[in-house]
Amino acid sequence: MNKVLRIRAATYQVIALLLVLLLAFPLWSQRAASVYAIKNAKIYTLAEPPIEKGVVVIRDGKIAAVGADIAIPEGAQVIDAVGLEVYPGMFDPITQIGLNEVGAVSATVDANELGDFNPELIAATAVNPASAHIPVTRASGITEVISAPGVGGFDSQSSGIIAGQASAFNLAGWTMGEMQINPSVAMVLNWPSIQTSSFDFSTFSMKEKPYEDAKKEYDKSVNQLSDWLTRARHYAQAKEKGSPDLFVRDLKLEALIPVVEGKLPVLVVADEARDIRNAINFCTKQNLKMILASGAESWKVKDLLKEKKIPVILGPTERLPEQEDTAYDKPMTQPSELNAAGIQFAFSSFGTSFSRRLPQYAGTAVGYGLSHDEALKAVMLNAAQIFGLADQLGTIEPGKLANLIVTTGDPLEIQTEVRYLFIKGQLTSTDNRHKHLYEQYRKRLAPAR
Amino acid sequence: MKVRILLALILFVTFAPLCVRAQGYSVQTNNAILIQNATILTITHGNIEHGSILIRDGKIAAVGTDVKASDGAIVIDANGQYVMPGIIDCHSHIAVDGSVNEGSVSVSSMANIADVLNPDDISIYDDLSGGVTTANILHGSANPIGGQTIVIKLRWGKPASELPFQGALPGIKFALGENPKRSNFAPPPGVEPRYPATRMGVEETIREAFIEACEYKKQRDDYNRKKAAGDQDLLPPRRNEKLEPLVEVMEGKRYVHAHCYRADEILMLIRVANEFGFKVRTFQHVLEGYKIADEIAASGAGGSTFSDWWAYKMEAFDAIPYNAALMTERGVVVSVNSDDAEEARHLNQEAAKSVKYGGLSANDALKLVTLNPAIQLGIDNRVGSIEVGKDADLAIFNRDPLSVYAVVQKTLIDGQVYFDREKDIAARPALGKEKQDLLAKEKKASEEKKASDKLDANPEKKPDQRKKHPQNSEDNAAAVAGGS
């Protein structure tokens, strides 16, 4: 082999090595640097007023320090974020990410089990860590989500009354074990609405039903629900006081124990004012800890929500008014109304492919009166508080999980980009299926005209 | 029960409630309106700071920084606000009475959306509130060749006869892929599945229909030729409602708006169109358009797409939010549409996504919902930009419409204010009271009925409580005349 060739071969080897290194650089990795420092950034901690030019130090997955005059530890990987802004990552608290890959292809959907009462099912069991939705969603600055079984959104379907347990997890990791924040943060309860009209697929049209019939069906469902809770209470007593020899395990009743004990909140999906009131009265009577989900007509029930201190996970501001005589902008002004009434709420996409619109929903609410500060909290902090995860998430404070985003500006604005993404303290790639397809097909096309 | 996304969409459209939410605020045509002190996003001639727009007889009469109001002009002070051309939604199903799908046959070109326009659909007002002034009202996507379509202006409060965009060429909906092959729609019990069930069958259905249409056209042309030559002893060919619109397509008198997703099926339709000598005017959805942007550009078709919808069905799994920007980069005329009464309310936000995904300029992003859909619908000589002589179809925002915080303040069509946020808000207490009064009246009436039902058991003569139907008095007539 002559010298030129040898040099060329060496060059190729170096290139190959670089390529291997490049490819091996994981979308996220436990083995990457464990200490990072982000410097020269404007930092919105959401705990204190923004720091105009500060440093965040991340160590072993947690936030180690944050402030204007923080020393950068030796050996830290430094990100100079001059001109950039740092925020806690966004939290989408009701999604079907990992449970629903392609909405219309049932083989790819694990969100909706058969049967009306499935309290023993846990979303985390079926979340696919390799879902294409995970990198797509986190690229928009959403660092953690809750996936909830049986909760329908734009690209998903509702099913069951007690649909199972919702699970909170980070949007990075090889396995659910690595991603998991808390596999059981709430029990999903699709409140049995009194529906006087429904869609009839055989005639492809709406079918009206007399109120009395709808009410009968509703009563039947609520009675079943009460029965389940009563049985769970009896089961809990038997488990505690009965003879272990005679005790037979029941997965469903066992799963309901933390619910009837008021330890695990029920995530009650309801939209119409009548249903929301009924659900609140039911939960009060049953001593259940309630979180309202979707809540299109929460604005009609403000007093009761406030009195019972029930937080709301609001569906998208991008929806049409619930009633024909509701103000055209009610879905957009409702967040600011709830905030003024002192009701805690968080925004959510209730979707999978729409999760990345979370900041857009919050931004729209700002256009219609919500303060920017409150809007940031409603996509970063409030959900963590509502689901009891605020000790780990929601603000940039020492000791919390280092889930944060470094952006080119206001994270609620549509044109803002997420430059860097930290999940569990790891610098995480913003690459995703969409970027790959874009780059791949851009290459196919001839040079631009 | 599974409610799939497209069915949900259709539900929105089909069963949108009748209006009781909002009043029409249309001001009858005044000779002149001056919008002043605004940032004007003309689209074709840059942005004008502190500019004014003079509207006369529904048309834009002058644009600039030095425009004076003529005597008696109504002045709209838009200080600090942004005026852009009214938003054009190139894919909508609002204002349709009943289902948008005649799904029983594979070719439903005889069905016409223009026959079922519903001016009372509250979605018209909803979309006006998002600055939309013109919409391409399409038949559904259940068939390879679907029904006829029509472009409307969102003239809320006007009868159905005044909705159509006069002079806009009518269209026809074609559909490729999962919807026409009914992949996600099981037929109801007892109903046989409908042909086609594959993309092969979709292609065959379209070709077959055009072969028939060519035969029909030939018969008609022969007849016309012989008649013109003086032959009196002729029977005209029977008019075929199914084939007539396809002949119009081949004669360039009707636009094809083709629902499609995958690159292969888009190329298929370009081939079929070439074979029969017609052009596809727009590929709708066209979520994989970015893969074959050059081929689409070469065919002369436009692309009308979603901003960032994906993964709701298999053929949407390769959809990317860069689609609009990448097709634009390759020379395709691209619009961003809604296909949904709600999505239409923030098409300005959806357009802004192409700045982030693919790096379009702000002006090019705005074109996606203004000039480009106007070009696609062949109405760019009338709307789509703020230029002297064009229709005064405008949306006034309180800030840059590409910001998520921008809120529409007023929407004008033909120089008339059809949506006014301030007036909408101001009218709410009165509307609320009206509702309460009606409810009270209803309650009272039902109580009285109960009471009288009791009395009926014990009959005696009751006074006639029926009110007289209000007469169309002179005052009334004068009020109507005075308002115009």
Tab-separated table of C-alpha atoms in Angstrom, chain B residues 204-382:
chain	number	residue	atom	x	y	z
B	204	GLU	CA	-59.318	2.642	-11.876
B	205	THR	CA	-62.475	4.408	-10.674
B	206	ILE	CA	-61.145	7.788	-11.749
B	207	ARG	CA	-59.929	6.559	-15.141
B	208	GLU	CA	-63.170	4.715	-15.800
B	209	ALA	CA	-65.186	7.845	-15.018
B	210	PHE	CA	-63.081	9.950	-17.379
B	211	ILE	CA	-63.363	7.360	-20.156
B	212	GLU	CA	-67.132	7.653	-19.776
B	213	ALA	CA	-66.875	11.431	-19.684
B	214	CYS	CA	-64.825	11.435	-22.910
B	215	GLU	CA	-67.492	9.335	-24.641
B	216	TYR	CA	-70.166	11.675	-23.391
B	217	LYS	CA	-68.219	14.723	-24.500
B	218	LYS	CA	-67.751	13.183	-27.920
B	219	GLN	CA	-71.513	12.581	-28.298
B	220	ARG	CA	-72.202	16.124	-27.253
B	221	ASP	CA	-69.533	17.620	-29.504
B	222	ASP	CA	-70.763	15.529	-32.452
B	223	TYR	CA	-74.279	16.736	-31.861
B	224	ASN	CA	-73.159	20.367	-31.649
B	225	ARG	CA	-71.054	20.048	-34.757
B	226	LYS	CA	-73.818	18.463	-36.804
B	227	LYS	CA	-76.307	20.983	-35.526
B	228	ALA	CA	-73.986	23.834	-36.400
B	229	ALA	CA	-73.648	22.310	-39.880
B	230	GLY	CA	-77.366	22.688	-40.317
B	231	ASP	CA	-78.490	19.137	-39.602
B	232	GLN	CA	-82.038	19.523	-38.246
B	233	ASP	CA	-82.927	15.876	-37.803
B	234	LEU	CA	-81.070	15.349	-34.526
B	235	LEU	CA	-81.811	14.277	-30.998
B	236	PRO	CA	-79.573	15.933	-28.401
B	237	PRO	CA	-77.726	13.461	-26.187
B	238	ARG	CA	-79.340	13.021	-22.809
B	239	ARG	CA	-77.772	15.334	-20.249
B	240	ASN	CA	-75.680	13.335	-17.766
B	241	GLU	CA	-75.433	14.984	-14.360
B	242	LYS	CA	-72.598	12.720	-13.299
B	243	LEU	CA	-70.425	13.260	-16.362
B	244	GLU	CA	-71.172	16.914	-17.059
B	245	PRO	CA	-68.861	18.174	-14.259
B	246	LEU	CA	-66.063	15.898	-15.507
B	247	VAL	CA	-66.406	17.331	-18.997
B	248	GLU	CA	-66.170	20.769	-17.425
B	249	VAL	CA	-62.958	19.649	-15.733
B	250	MET	CA	-61.494	18.612	-19.088
B	251	GLU	CA	-62.620	21.911	-20.608
B	252	GLY	CA	-60.929	23.865	-17.819
B	253	LYS	CA	-64.242	25.220	-16.528
B	254	ARG	CA	-64.082	23.461	-13.170
B	255	TYR	CA	-61.185	23.040	-10.756
B	256	VAL	CA	-60.153	19.703	-9.309
B	257	HIS	CA	-59.404	19.819	-5.571
B	258	ALA	CA	-57.901	16.430	-4.809
B	259	HIS	CA	-57.722	15.112	-1.263
B	260	CYS	CA	-54.530	13.079	-0.982
B	261	TYR	CA	-51.842	12.009	1.466
B	262	ARG	CA	-49.190	9.722	0.058
B	263	ALA	CA	-46.618	10.679	-2.559
B	264	ASP	CA	-47.410	7.685	-4.771
B	265	GLU	CA	-51.089	8.507	-5.043
B	266	ILE	CA	-50.310	12.125	-5.874
B	267	LEU	CA	-48.075	10.994	-8.739
B	268	MET	CA	-50.828	8.606	-9.819
B	269	LEU	CA	-53.343	11.418	-10.164
B	270	ILE	CA	-50.873	13.590	-12.074
B	271	ARG	CA	-50.474	10.721	-14.564
B	272	VAL	CA	-54.220	10.189	-14.912
B	273	ALA	CA	-54.783	13.921	-15.339
B	274	ASN	CA	-52.156	14.037	-18.085
B	275	GLU	CA	-53.780	11.084	-19.787
B	276	PHE	CA	-57.124	12.892	-19.988
B	277	GLY	CA	-55.703	16.326	-20.583
B	278	PHE	CA	-56.795	18.115	-17.471
B	279	LYS	CA	-54.940	19.723	-14.607
B	280	VAL	CA	-55.331	19.184	-10.904
B	281	ARG	CA	-55.820	22.658	-9.465
B	282	THR	CA	-54.969	21.826	-5.858
B	283	PHE	CA	-53.763	18.815	-4.003
B	284	GLN	CA	-55.544	19.024	-0.652
B	285	HIS	CA	-53.861	17.860	2.589
B	286	VAL	CA	-50.990	16.634	0.425
B	287	LEU	CA	-49.105	15.686	3.578
B	288	GLU	CA	-46.391	13.862	1.650
B	289	GLY	CA	-46.159	16.624	-0.932
B	290	TYR	CA	-42.695	17.498	0.357
B	291	LYS	CA	-41.398	14.174	-0.934
B	292	ILE	CA	-42.314	15.012	-4.520
B	293	ALA	CA	-42.461	18.805	-4.438
B	294	ASP	CA	-40.698	19.091	-7.808
B	295	GLU	CA	-43.200	16.814	-9.533
B	296	ILE	CA	-46.110	18.775	-8.065
B	297	ALA	CA	-44.554	22.071	-9.104
B	298	ALA	CA	-43.999	20.743	-12.620
B	299	SER	CA	-47.635	19.652	-12.871
B	300	GLY	CA	-48.752	23.182	-12.106
B	301	ALA	CA	-50.906	22.102	-9.181
B	302	GLY	CA	-51.056	23.971	-5.884
B	303	GLY	CA	-50.707	22.319	-2.503
B	304	SER	CA	-53.118	23.075	0.332
B	305	THR	CA	-51.949	21.489	3.551
B	306	PHE	CA	-52.240	21.386	7.342
B	307	SER	CA	-49.727	23.184	9.488
B	308	ASP	CA	-48.751	20.322	11.783
B	309	TRP	CA	-51.375	17.564	11.900
B	310	TRP	CA	-49.927	14.085	11.792
B	311	ALA	CA	-50.285	10.461	12.880
B	312	TYR	CA	-54.065	10.449	13.195
B	313	LYS	CA	-54.109	7.783	10.504
B	314	MET	CA	-51.568	5.639	8.702
B	315	GLU	CA	-51.280	7.828	5.616
B	316	ALA	CA	-50.588	10.813	7.907
B	317	PHE	CA	-47.640	9.155	9.646
B	318	ASP	CA	-45.025	10.715	7.372
B	319	ALA	CA	-46.592	14.175	7.674
B	320	ILE	CA	-44.141	16.854	8.739
B	321	PRO	CA	-44.669	20.474	9.768
B	322	TYR	CA	-42.003	21.489	7.214
B	323	ASN	CA	-44.317	20.461	4.369
B	324	ALA	CA	-45.620	23.942	3.520
B	325	ALA	CA	-42.170	25.536	3.610
B	326	LEU	CA	-40.446	22.813	1.625
B	327	MET	CA	-43.083	22.773	-1.110
B	328	THR	CA	-42.884	26.579	-1.243
B	329	GLU	CA	-39.110	26.385	-1.558
B	330	ARG	CA	-39.553	24.135	-4.586
B	331	GLY	CA	-41.941	26.470	-6.364
B	332	VAL	CA	-45.324	25.015	-5.461
B	333	VAL	CA	-48.044	27.559	-4.642
B	334	VAL	CA	-48.914	26.483	-1.105
B	335	SER	CA	-51.742	27.307	1.247
B	336	VAL	CA	-52.444	26.244	4.813
B	337	ASN	CA	-56.058	25.255	5.361
B	338	SER	CA	-58.298	24.239	8.238
B	339	ASP	CA	-60.657	21.428	7.165
B	340	ASP	CA	-62.302	22.296	10.459
B	341	ALA	CA	-64.499	25.116	11.729
B	342	GLU	CA	-62.300	25.553	14.806
B	343	GLU	CA	-58.897	25.309	13.153
B	344	ALA	CA	-60.044	28.058	10.774
B	345	ARG	CA	-60.220	30.464	13.715
B	346	HIS	CA	-56.430	30.621	14.019
B	347	LEU	CA	-55.052	30.079	10.538
B	348	ASN	CA	-52.801	33.084	11.184
B	349	GLN	CA	-51.124	31.078	13.959
B	350	GLU	CA	-50.950	27.997	11.770
B	351	ALA	CA	-49.240	30.029	9.055
B	352	ALA	CA	-46.659	31.242	11.578
B	353	LYS	CA	-45.478	27.661	12.055
B	354	SER	CA	-43.856	27.709	8.622
B	355	VAL	CA	-41.478	30.403	9.855
B	356	LYS	CA	-40.287	28.017	12.552
B	357	TYR	CA	-40.457	24.862	10.457
B	358	GLY	CA	-38.638	25.512	7.216
B	359	GLY	CA	-37.738	29.158	7.591
B	360	LEU	CA	-40.284	30.976	5.471
B	361	SER	CA	-40.224	34.764	5.698
B	362	ALA	CA	-43.046	36.414	7.617
B	363	ASN	CA	-44.585	37.629	4.368
B	364	ASP	CA	-44.363	34.230	2.717
B	365	ALA	CA	-45.980	32.720	5.814
B	366	LEU	CA	-48.877	35.160	5.559
B	367	LYS	CA	-49.223	34.316	1.864
B	368	LEU	CA	-50.090	30.751	2.902
B	369	VAL	CA	-53.472	31.968	4.143
B	370	THR	CA	-54.067	34.934	1.826
B	371	LEU	CA	-52.607	35.361	-1.655
B	372	ASN	CA	-51.689	31.723	-2.255
B	373	PRO	CA	-55.138	30.252	-1.577
B	374	ALA	CA	-56.521	33.097	-3.717
B	375	ILE	CA	-54.263	31.994	-6.565
B	376	GLN	CA	-55.271	28.382	-6.035
B	377	LEU	CA	-58.942	29.314	-6.283
B	378	GLY	CA	-58.383	31.608	-9.253
B	379	ILE	CA	-59.611	34.672	-7.376
B	380	ASP	CA	-56.322	36.488	-6.830
B	381	ASN	CA	-57.487	39.300	-9.094
B	382	ARG	CA	-60.148	40.012	-6.462
